[in-house]
Structure formats: structure tokens, C-alpha cells
Amino acid sequence: MAEWGDHAGCAGLWGWTRGAGCRRQGNARTSSHVDQVETLIRFTNVKKRFGPKVIYSGLDLSIRRGEAFTILGGSGVGKSVMLKMLIGLLTADSGSIVFDGQEITAMGERELSQVRQRIAMLFQSGALFDSLSVFENVAYGLEEHFREKMSRSEMEDRVAWALGLVGLPGVEEMRPADLSGGMRKRVGLARAIAVQPEVVLYDEPTTGL
């Protein structure tokens, strides 16, 4: 599984192998000495600010395919911003963000949707839809990306599989309001893995537990 940090400031990217050398880069620690042939994710001179607050003044970061990677930093230094820029929920002011050879910053919404089939994210709060059941929350990505490829029964099986993996079998009809904080986080994780992504982003996964 991913490398888990304390709730005060840890974000991670999950892969199939462990190990990453780290060096100081701005307000976060980032990988170094990365073989470019194996690079899956690369940030090059990325700049981002919100009004007068500079988040990144030239972020450089490379992550190899199959690598479990942890980003550490205090509150408000830009860990969540980095993850959201990777999947196009936030836009970099300048610089390059590449995923598997594709330039994220140049993509339209249709292309970003295809990337989000390959990269899933567990948000800090779980980010469940309160008006939807657990089943509908976990199936959300399946409905968005695979509606024409999966039957209803296949979706039901996939949701049950994902909930089983996080230790929550049989809760499909419950609502987020009926769940504890830990259960909400696990439902959020089930939603992330239900689409069977290549990469899972964890944004402070132990916060609130």
C-alpha cells in the first residue's frame, strides 16, 4: 500500500514498488536521481500562486513508474495543490506537468477525463456526496467513465469488490451521514480504487481519524 504519513502534513502517490530518495524543493521534499526512461510523472518549473500568496515558484519533481512516493510539508505549503494540478482540478500558472508522456497543462476537459480514468484521488475529507448512497458514491467514477462499457450488474460487482477491499461489505444502501469519519474515508478509498486506476493520490489520508 501507500506510504502513510501523519495527519499534519502528508500527501502521497501510490505505486507498486517502494523507495524514493528525497531532496528539499521549495516547501516540499521531492525525488531525485530519477531515470527519465521510467518517469511517469514530471513537474518542470511549475509556478502557482493565489493572489499575493506564492505556492510554487518553480517546482521540479519526477516520479518513476511503480514508485510509492510521499510528499511532506506543513499546512498550507501546497501539497494538495500539487495533486490537484496533476489531475487538472487546478491549473498551473506556468511550467510543464507531464503524465506518461502527455502534457496535462495543454489538455481540454475531454482529455483530462481520460487521464482521470488512470489517476484516482482520495481527498482529505473523503469528499462524498451527501445526497447519494454509498453505492452511488463508489460507483460515481464507473458511471462517469465506463457507463457504456459496464452493465449494471458489473458495476454492482465492482462496488461490492471495492467495499470489500476496504473492510466495508454490505454498506451500499447507507448514506454518508450514517458513517463514522473512518468509514467515510474508507468509502472514499473504495471509490478511488473502484475504477482500478494506475495511480492513486492520497491527500492527507489520516486527517480527521
Short mmCIF file of C-alpha atoms in Angstrom, two decimals:
data_model
loop_
_atom_site.label_atom_id
_atom_site.label_comp_id
_atom_site.label_asym_id
_atom_site.label_seq_id
_atom_site.Cartn_x
_atom_site.Cartn_y
_atom_site.Cartn_z
CA MET A 1 0.00 0.00 0.00
CA ALA A 2 0.95 3.62 0.05
CA GLU A 3 3.37 5.20 2.44
CA TRP A 4 1.22 6.79 5.14
CA GLY A 5 2.29 9.93 6.99
CA ASP A 6 0.81 11.68 9.98
CA HIS A 7 -2.29 13.80 9.55
CA ALA A 8 -0.40 17.07 9.97
CA GLY A 9 1.02 17.05 6.50
CA CYS A 10 1.33 14.08 4.20
CA ALA A 11 0.22 13.52 0.65
CA GLY A 12 1.19 10.55 -1.42
CA LEU A 13 1.19 8.86 -4.79
CA TRP A 14 0.74 5.11 -4.77
CA GLY A 15 2.54 2.61 -6.98
CA TRP A 16 3.64 -0.99 -6.96
CA THR A 17 7.14 -0.56 -5.50
CA ARG A 18 8.62 1.39 -2.64
CA GLY A 19 11.59 3.67 -2.22
CA ALA A 20 12.37 7.23 -3.19
CA GLY A 21 15.38 9.35 -2.39
CA CYS A 22 14.38 12.83 -1.30
CA ARG A 23 15.78 16.32 -1.52
CA ARG A 24 14.44 19.71 -0.46
CA GLN A 25 12.48 21.50 -3.20
CA GLY A 26 10.73 24.66 -2.09
CA ASN A 27 8.38 23.72 0.74
CA ALA A 28 8.23 20.00 -0.01
CA ARG A 29 10.59 17.07 -0.31
CA THR A 30 10.87 15.59 -3.77
CA SER A 31 12.53 12.65 -5.52
CA SER A 32 15.96 12.95 -7.13
CA HIS A 33 18.15 10.92 -9.50
CA VAL A 34 15.18 9.63 -11.47
CA ASP A 35 15.75 7.59 -14.59
CA GLN A 36 14.00 9.58 -17.30
CA VAL A 37 13.10 6.43 -19.22
CA GLU A 38 10.98 5.23 -16.27
CA THR A 39 9.49 8.61 -15.38
CA LEU A 40 5.69 8.53 -15.15
CA ILE A 41 5.07 11.97 -13.63
CA ARG A 42 7.15 15.08 -14.12
CA PHE A 43 6.71 18.68 -12.95
CA THR A 44 9.10 21.15 -14.60
CA ASN A 45 9.45 24.75 -13.38
CA VAL A 46 5.81 24.82 -12.29
CA LYS A 47 4.59 28.10 -10.82
CA LYS A 48 1.34 28.64 -8.95
CA ARG A 49 0.01 31.45 -6.81
CA PHE A 50 -3.29 32.54 -5.32
CA GLY A 51 -3.36 36.33 -5.33
CA PRO A 52 -0.25 37.54 -3.48
CA LYS A 53 0.46 34.11 -1.97
CA VAL A 54 3.08 32.18 -3.92
CA ILE A 55 2.55 28.42 -3.65
CA TYR A 56 5.22 27.27 -6.11
CA SER A 57 7.89 29.49 -7.63
CA GLY A 58 9.47 26.80 -9.82
CA LEU A 59 8.61 23.25 -8.78
CA ASP A 60 10.66 20.43 -10.30
CA LEU A 61 9.63 16.87 -9.46
CA SER A 62 9.97 13.47 -11.12
CA ILE A 63 8.33 10.20 -10.04
CA ARG A 64 9.15 6.84 -11.55
CA ARG A 65 6.61 4.31 -12.77
CA GLY A 66 5.74 1.88 -10.00
CA GLU A 67 7.08 4.07 -7.19
CA ALA A 68 5.39 4.80 -3.87
CA PHE A 69 6.13 8.44 -3.08
CA THR A 70 5.35 10.66 -0.10
CA ILE A 71 5.27 14.46 -0.09
CA LEU A 72 5.80 16.02 3.35
CA GLY A 73 5.21 19.61 4.39
CA GLY A 74 3.40 21.84 6.83
CA SER A 75 -0.15 23.05 6.45
CA GLY A 76 -0.74 25.37 3.50
CA VAL A 77 2.53 24.77 1.64
CA GLY A 78 0.86 23.31 -1.44
CA LYS A 79 0.67 19.53 -1.13
CA SER A 80 -2.99 19.36 -2.14
CA VAL A 81 -2.42 21.98 -4.84
CA MET A 82 0.25 19.77 -6.42
CA LEU A 83 -2.05 16.74 -6.54
CA LYS A 84 -4.95 18.76 -7.95
CA MET A 85 -2.75 20.25 -10.66
CA LEU A 86 -1.73 16.74 -11.69
CA ILE A 87 -5.33 15.75 -12.44
CA GLY A 88 -6.37 19.11 -13.83
CA LEU A 89 -8.59 20.29 -10.98
CA LEU A 90 -6.30 23.29 -10.66
CA THR A 91 -4.29 24.94 -13.43
CA ALA A 92 -0.62 25.84 -13.12
CA ASP A 93 0.21 29.46 -13.88
CA SER A 94 3.20 28.32 -15.94
CA GLY A 95 5.53 25.37 -16.38
CA SER A 96 5.04 21.80 -17.53
CA ILE A 97 3.19 18.87 -15.93
CA VAL A 98 3.58 15.59 -17.79
CA PHE A 99 1.86 12.27 -17.06
CA ASP A 100 3.06 9.27 -19.06
CA GLY A 101 4.36 11.49 -21.83
CA GLN A 102 1.21 13.65 -22.02
CA GLU A 103 1.25 17.36 -21.21
CA ILE A 104 -1.50 17.95 -18.65
CA THR A 105 -1.43 21.75 -18.89
CA ALA A 106 -2.41 21.66 -22.58
CA MET A 107 -5.40 19.34 -22.16
CA GLY A 108 -9.07 20.11 -22.55
CA GLU A 109 -11.75 18.58 -20.35
CA ARG A 110 -12.26 15.53 -22.57
CA GLU A 111 -8.56 14.64 -22.46
CA LEU A 112 -8.43 15.27 -18.72
CA SER A 113 -11.35 12.90 -18.27
CA GLN A 114 -9.28 10.17 -19.91
CA VAL A 115 -6.37 10.91 -17.58
CA ARG A 116 -8.70 10.69 -14.57
CA GLN A 117 -9.57 7.15 -15.59
CA ARG A 118 -5.91 6.32 -14.90
CA ILE A 119 -5.36 8.51 -11.82
CA ALA A 120 -7.75 8.39 -8.87
CA MET A 121 -7.65 10.57 -5.77
CA LEU A 122 -8.63 10.12 -2.14
CA PHE A 123 -9.47 13.62 -0.91
CA GLN A 124 -8.77 14.89 2.61
CA SER A 125 -12.39 14.75 3.77
CA GLY A 126 -13.39 11.76 1.66
CA ALA A 127 -15.44 14.21 -0.47
CA LEU A 128 -18.54 12.02 -0.51
CA PHE A 129 -21.81 13.27 -1.98
CA ASP A 130 -24.19 13.52 0.98
CA SER A 131 -27.27 13.16 -1.23
CA LEU A 132 -26.06 9.84 -2.67
CA SER A 133 -25.92 6.39 -1.13
CA VAL A 134 -22.62 4.63 -0.51
CA PHE A 135 -23.23 2.57 -3.65
CA GLU A 136 -23.83 5.67 -5.74
CA ASN A 137 -20.73 7.34 -4.31
CA VAL A 138 -18.47 4.38 -5.03
CA ALA A 139 -19.99 3.88 -8.48
CA TYR A 140 -19.61 7.56 -9.38
CA GLY A 141 -16.37 7.11 -11.33
CA LEU A 142 -17.70 3.99 -13.02
CA GLU A 143 -20.79 5.89 -14.18
CA GLU A 144 -18.69 8.78 -15.41
CA HIS A 145 -16.02 6.83 -17.27
CA PHE A 146 -17.38 3.35 -18.01
CA ARG A 147 -21.16 3.69 -18.37
CA GLU A 148 -21.12 2.37 -21.93
CA LYS A 149 -18.68 -0.44 -21.14
CA MET A 150 -20.14 -1.88 -17.93
CA SER A 151 -23.56 -3.34 -17.23
CA ARG A 152 -25.45 -2.56 -14.03
CA SER A 153 -24.60 -5.97 -12.59
CA GLU A 154 -20.92 -5.46 -13.39
CA MET A 155 -21.00 -2.11 -11.59
CA GLU A 156 -22.67 -3.72 -8.59
CA ASP A 157 -19.99 -6.40 -8.51
CA ARG A 158 -17.20 -3.82 -8.81
CA VAL A 159 -18.65 -1.69 -5.99
CA ALA A 160 -19.00 -4.75 -3.76
CA TRP A 161 -15.41 -5.73 -4.57
CA ALA A 162 -14.07 -2.26 -3.70
CA LEU A 163 -16.04 -2.04 -0.46
CA GLY A 164 -14.84 -5.50 0.49
CA LEU A 165 -11.23 -4.45 0.00
CA VAL A 166 -11.63 -1.60 2.49
CA GLY A 167 -13.48 -3.74 5.02
CA LEU A 168 -16.98 -2.36 4.47
CA PRO A 169 -19.05 -5.12 2.87
CA GLY A 170 -22.80 -4.65 2.76
CA VAL A 171 -22.99 -0.89 3.36
CA GLU A 172 -24.13 0.03 -0.15
CA GLU A 173 -27.51 1.45 0.93
CA MET A 174 -26.17 3.60 3.77
CA ARG A 175 -25.78 7.36 3.47
CA PRO A 176 -22.62 9.34 4.29
CA ALA A 177 -24.40 10.90 7.29
CA ASP A 178 -24.72 7.40 8.78
CA LEU A 179 -20.97 6.74 8.60
CA SER A 180 -18.18 7.49 11.04
CA GLY A 181 -15.21 9.56 9.90
CA GLY A 182 -13.13 6.46 9.34
CA MET A 183 -15.88 4.78 7.35
CA ARG A 184 -16.27 7.87 5.17
CA LYS A 185 -12.55 7.80 4.41
CA ARG A 186 -12.76 4.12 3.50
CA VAL A 187 -15.73 4.71 1.22
CA GLY A 188 -13.71 7.46 -0.45
CA LEU A 189 -10.87 4.98 -0.93
CA ALA A 190 -13.29 2.40 -2.33
CA ARG A 191 -14.49 4.98 -4.86
CA ALA A 192 -10.88 5.68 -5.86
CA ILE A 193 -9.93 2.04 -6.41
CA ALA A 194 -13.24 1.00 -8.00
CA VAL A 195 -12.06 2.31 -11.37
CA GLN A 196 -8.88 0.22 -11.00
CA PRO A 197 -6.55 3.17 -11.70
CA GLU A 198 -2.86 3.01 -12.44
CA VAL A 199 -2.10 5.69 -9.84
CA VAL A 200 -3.87 6.62 -6.60
CA LEU A 201 -3.28 10.02 -4.99
CA TYR A 202 -3.80 10.19 -1.22
CA ASP A 203 -4.33 13.67 0.21
CA GLU A 204 -3.64 13.53 3.96
CA PRO A 205 -5.34 10.13 4.28
CA THR A 206 -5.29 10.01 8.11
CA THR A 207 -6.66 13.52 8.72
CA GLY A 208 -9.72 13.50 10.97
CA LEU A 209 -9.29 9.91 12.14
#
